[in-house]
């Protein structure tokens, strides 16, 4: 079945450091890919998404490119801030699977001043 | 204006009790979900409803029963609560999945259930 794998956390970075959180997926069709973020004590919210190969999603300085050849959707940010501390979830949804989103296990990020 | 709201935010109860969590969305979406998030932050879908009809029912014990009185509400009732039910439960909603598009899910703030 479909699945999403993310790099193990927790990740701790200093402010202004470069961030990469790796995400790879397995899917039978052509999924849409997402990054969701969960700030402490809150629900998840969409950070960015890409719906087809080579699309780049971007938001709030974060970006990720849909790479079909490597089945990856790595999240990057050039300079993290303390306010970026959160749990990040990579996810996919298959067009053939009615409204079902498969989430990765989440990667906890802590940014220290 | 809250898009997806859940009540209560915290729920502490004894083993064996029956409890309900309510969810409402004011986004006009057709599809609603319940997710369970464990202590390691792992998120797992439990149910999905579309226009009040059950679409997805993952392997959830039948002690869990979702009820959708209308498409803006999806409540979760849990019978005979067990220690392992302790988790954060999230409600979410989305529009119908469109061909070629990725449908965004909008999450509620979560309900932290603690079973003693």
Short mmCIF file of C-alpha atoms in Angstrom, two decimals:
data_model
loop_
_atom_site.label_atom_id
_atom_site.label_comp_id
_atom_site.label_asym_id
_atom_site.label_seq_id
_atom_site.Cartn_x
_atom_site.Cartn_y
_atom_site.Cartn_z
CA UNK A 1 0.00 0.00 0.00
CA UNK A 2 0.89 3.67 -0.12
CA UNK A 3 3.27 4.98 2.51
CA UNK A 4 5.32 8.00 3.50
CA UNK A 5 8.71 7.92 5.19
CA UNK A 6 10.34 10.88 6.87
CA UNK A 7 13.69 11.41 8.49
CA UNK A 8 13.79 10.62 12.17
CA UNK A 9 13.67 13.47 14.61
CA UNK A 10 13.99 15.38 16.72
CA UNK A 11 15.99 17.91 14.74
CA UNK A 12 17.62 20.78 16.62
CA UNK A 13 19.02 23.76 14.74
CA UNK A 14 20.35 27.17 15.59
CA UNK A 15 18.49 30.21 14.33
CA UNK A 16 19.33 31.10 10.70
CA UNK A 17 20.58 27.58 9.94
CA UNK A 18 19.58 25.75 6.76
CA UNK A 19 16.84 23.16 7.14
CA UNK A 20 16.22 19.98 5.19
CA UNK A 21 13.66 17.39 6.22
CA UNK A 22 13.71 14.37 3.94
CA UNK A 23 10.52 12.72 2.75
CA UNK A 24 10.09 9.78 0.41
CA UNK A 25 6.94 8.00 -0.60
CA UNK A 26 5.60 4.86 -2.24
CA UNK A 27 2.41 5.05 -4.26
CA UNK A 28 0.75 3.07 -7.01
CA UNK A 29 -0.52 6.05 -8.97
CA UNK A 30 0.24 9.75 -9.22
CA UNK A 31 -0.29 11.23 -5.80
CA UNK A 32 -0.48 14.81 -4.66
CA UNK A 33 2.12 15.62 -2.01
CA UNK A 34 1.84 17.86 1.01
CA UNK A 35 3.72 19.24 3.96
CA UNK A 36 1.66 19.99 7.04
CA UNK A 37 2.96 21.74 10.16
CA UNK A 38 1.75 21.32 13.72
CA UNK A 39 2.71 24.05 16.18
CA UNK A 40 2.70 23.17 19.88
CA UNK A 41 -0.80 22.62 21.21
CA UNK A 42 -2.48 23.13 17.83
CA UNK A 43 -3.93 21.12 14.99
CA UNK A 44 -2.15 20.53 11.71
CA UNK A 45 -2.22 23.16 9.00
CA UNK A 46 -1.16 22.97 5.40
CA UNK A 47 2.28 24.41 4.76
CA UNK A 48 2.62 23.70 1.04
CA UNK A 49 1.66 21.18 -1.61
CA UNK A 50 2.47 19.97 -5.11
CA UNK A 51 0.12 18.06 -7.35
CA UNK A 52 2.35 16.81 -10.17
CA UNK A 53 5.93 15.90 -10.97
CA UNK A 54 8.45 18.78 -10.96
CA UNK A 55 5.99 21.13 -9.25
CA UNK A 56 7.50 23.22 -6.48
CA UNK A 57 5.37 24.16 -3.50
CA UNK A 58 6.43 27.15 -1.41
CA UNK A 59 5.16 29.11 1.56
CA UNK A 60 6.66 31.17 4.42
CA UNK A 61 10.18 30.61 3.08
CA UNK A 62 9.73 26.82 2.93
CA UNK A 63 9.82 24.95 -0.33
CA UNK A 64 9.66 21.40 -1.62
CA UNK A 65 9.89 19.96 -5.13
CA UNK A 66 7.93 16.92 -6.30
CA UNK A 67 10.57 14.50 -7.65
CA UNK A 68 8.91 11.54 -9.31
CA UNK A 69 12.17 9.89 -10.34
CA UNK A 70 13.35 9.68 -6.72
CA UNK A 71 9.84 9.55 -5.19
CA UNK A 72 10.81 12.37 -2.86
CA UNK A 73 9.40 15.66 -1.56
CA UNK A 74 12.10 17.08 0.70
CA UNK A 75 11.28 20.19 2.72
CA UNK A 76 13.84 23.01 2.78
CA UNK A 77 14.21 26.44 4.28
CA UNK A 78 17.25 28.66 3.90
CA UNK A 79 17.17 30.31 7.33
CA UNK A 80 15.04 28.97 10.15
CA UNK A 81 13.58 31.02 12.97
CA UNK A 82 12.62 30.12 16.52
CA UNK A 83 8.98 30.43 15.44
CA UNK A 84 9.49 27.52 13.01
CA UNK A 85 9.76 25.10 15.94
CA UNK A 86 7.00 22.57 15.29
CA UNK A 87 6.31 19.07 14.04
CA UNK A 88 6.36 18.69 10.26
CA UNK A 89 4.36 15.99 8.48
CA UNK A 90 4.86 14.87 4.92
CA UNK A 91 1.71 13.42 3.35
CA UNK A 92 0.27 12.12 0.12
CA UNK A 93 -3.15 11.60 -1.35
CA UNK A 94 -3.85 9.31 -4.25
CA UNK A 95 -6.35 10.45 -6.86
CA UNK A 96 -7.74 6.94 -6.91
CA UNK A 97 -8.22 6.82 -3.14
CA UNK A 98 -11.25 8.78 -2.12
CA UNK A 99 -10.15 11.66 0.09
CA UNK A 100 -7.69 9.54 2.01
CA UNK A 101 -4.47 11.25 3.02
CA UNK A 102 -1.54 9.18 4.25
CA UNK A 103 0.69 10.98 6.71
CA UNK A 104 4.31 10.32 7.51
CA UNK A 105 5.35 9.87 11.16
CA UNK A 106 6.25 13.53 11.60
CA UNK A 107 9.61 15.21 12.29
CA UNK A 108 9.97 17.42 15.34
CA UNK A 109 12.04 20.57 14.77
CA UNK A 110 13.42 22.76 17.56
CA UNK A 111 15.13 26.01 16.66
CA UNK A 112 17.26 27.58 19.38
CA UNK A 113 18.30 31.25 19.50
CA UNK B 1 -13.91 32.95 12.90
CA UNK B 2 -13.02 29.33 13.67
CA UNK B 3 -13.10 27.08 10.62
CA UNK B 4 -13.05 23.68 12.32
CA UNK B 5 -13.93 23.56 15.99
CA UNK B 6 -13.94 20.69 18.47
CA UNK B 7 -15.30 20.32 21.97
CA UNK B 8 -14.09 19.62 24.52
CA UNK B 9 -10.43 20.54 24.27
CA UNK B 10 -9.52 18.29 27.19
CA UNK B 11 -11.35 15.19 28.39
CA UNK B 12 -10.29 13.18 31.43
CA UNK B 13 -12.35 10.14 32.31
CA UNK B 14 -12.29 6.73 33.92
CA UNK B 15 -11.91 3.42 32.15
CA UNK B 16 -15.23 1.93 31.11
CA UNK B 17 -17.02 5.25 30.67
CA UNK B 18 -18.71 6.44 27.48
CA UNK B 19 -17.80 9.84 26.07
CA UNK B 20 -18.41 11.99 23.00
CA UNK B 21 -16.35 14.55 21.13
CA UNK B 22 -18.09 17.06 18.90
CA UNK B 23 -16.80 18.63 15.70
CA UNK B 24 -18.20 21.38 13.53
CA UNK B 25 -16.88 23.05 10.39
CA UNK B 26 -18.14 26.30 8.86
CA UNK B 27 -16.21 26.01 5.60
CA UNK B 28 -19.03 24.47 3.61
CA UNK B 29 -16.93 21.36 3.00
CA UNK B 30 -18.47 18.06 2.00
CA UNK B 31 -15.98 15.73 3.68
CA UNK B 32 -15.02 15.36 7.33
CA UNK B 33 -12.57 13.10 9.14
CA UNK B 34 -11.45 11.86 12.50
CA UNK B 35 -7.78 11.20 13.19
CA UNK B 36 -6.04 9.79 16.24
CA UNK B 37 -2.58 11.10 17.19
CA UNK B 38 -0.60 9.02 19.66
CA UNK B 39 2.03 10.15 22.13
CA UNK B 40 4.76 9.86 19.46
CA UNK B 41 2.80 12.25 17.23
CA UNK B 42 1.92 9.48 14.77
CA UNK B 43 -1.30 10.43 12.99
CA UNK B 44 -3.76 7.80 11.82
CA UNK B 45 -7.06 8.26 10.04
CA UNK B 46 -10.06 6.66 11.73
CA UNK B 47 -13.11 7.70 9.71
CA UNK B 48 -14.13 9.81 6.78
CA UNK B 49 -17.64 11.04 5.96
CA UNK B 50 -18.82 12.65 2.76
CA UNK B 51 -22.21 14.37 2.82
CA UNK B 52 -23.17 12.45 5.95
CA UNK B 53 -22.19 9.10 4.47
CA UNK B 54 -19.38 6.93 5.79
CA UNK B 55 -16.59 6.67 3.20
CA UNK B 56 -13.53 5.48 5.09
CA UNK B 57 -13.60 3.23 8.11
CA UNK B 58 -10.14 2.09 9.06
CA UNK B 59 -9.65 -0.83 11.42
CA UNK B 60 -11.05 0.94 14.43
CA UNK B 61 -12.73 -0.96 17.29
CA UNK B 62 -16.50 -0.82 17.06
CA UNK B 63 -16.50 0.95 20.44
CA UNK B 64 -15.87 4.04 18.29
CA UNK B 65 -18.96 5.25 16.46
CA UNK B 66 -18.99 8.39 14.34
CA UNK B 67 -22.25 10.23 13.79
CA UNK B 68 -22.88 12.92 11.20
CA UNK B 69 -26.23 14.70 11.71
CA UNK B 70 -25.46 17.02 8.80
CA UNK B 71 -22.48 17.69 6.60
CA UNK B 72 -21.16 20.43 8.92
CA UNK B 73 -20.93 18.14 11.95
CA UNK B 74 -19.14 14.89 12.66
CA UNK B 75 -19.23 13.67 16.24
CA UNK B 76 -17.26 10.79 17.71
CA UNK B 77 -18.76 8.61 20.41
CA UNK B 78 -16.58 6.18 22.30
CA UNK B 79 -18.01 3.39 24.44
CA UNK B 80 -16.28 1.51 27.24
CA UNK B 81 -13.14 3.62 27.19
CA UNK B 82 -9.80 1.85 27.59
CA UNK B 83 -6.38 3.08 28.67
CA UNK B 84 -5.12 2.71 25.10
CA UNK B 85 -7.68 5.20 23.87
CA UNK B 86 -5.69 8.01 25.49
CA UNK B 87 -4.53 10.22 22.64
CA UNK B 88 -5.26 13.49 20.88
CA UNK B 89 -8.18 13.24 18.49
CA UNK B 90 -8.35 15.61 15.55
CA UNK B 91 -11.30 16.43 13.39
CA UNK B 92 -10.64 17.71 9.87
CA UNK B 93 -12.58 18.69 6.78
CA UNK B 94 -11.96 19.10 3.06
CA UNK B 95 -13.78 19.71 -0.17
CA UNK B 96 -14.31 16.73 -2.45
CA UNK B 97 -11.15 15.48 -4.06
CA UNK B 98 -10.95 16.91 -7.56
CA UNK B 99 -9.24 15.03 -10.36
CA UNK B 100 -5.72 16.33 -10.76
CA UNK B 101 -5.81 18.42 -7.59
CA UNK B 102 -4.55 17.82 -4.10
CA UNK B 103 -7.28 18.54 -1.59
CA UNK B 104 -6.23 20.51 1.48
CA UNK B 105 -7.42 19.28 4.85
CA UNK B 106 -8.34 21.77 7.56
CA UNK B 107 -7.80 20.54 11.08
CA UNK B 108 -9.47 21.37 14.34
CA UNK B 109 -7.41 22.18 17.45
CA UNK B 110 -7.65 18.66 18.82
CA UNK B 111 -9.19 17.00 21.87
CA UNK B 112 -6.77 15.51 24.36
CA UNK B 113 -8.41 12.42 25.84
CA UNK B 114 -6.92 10.91 28.98
CA UNK B 115 -8.32 7.64 30.26
CA UNK B 116 -7.43 6.82 33.88
#
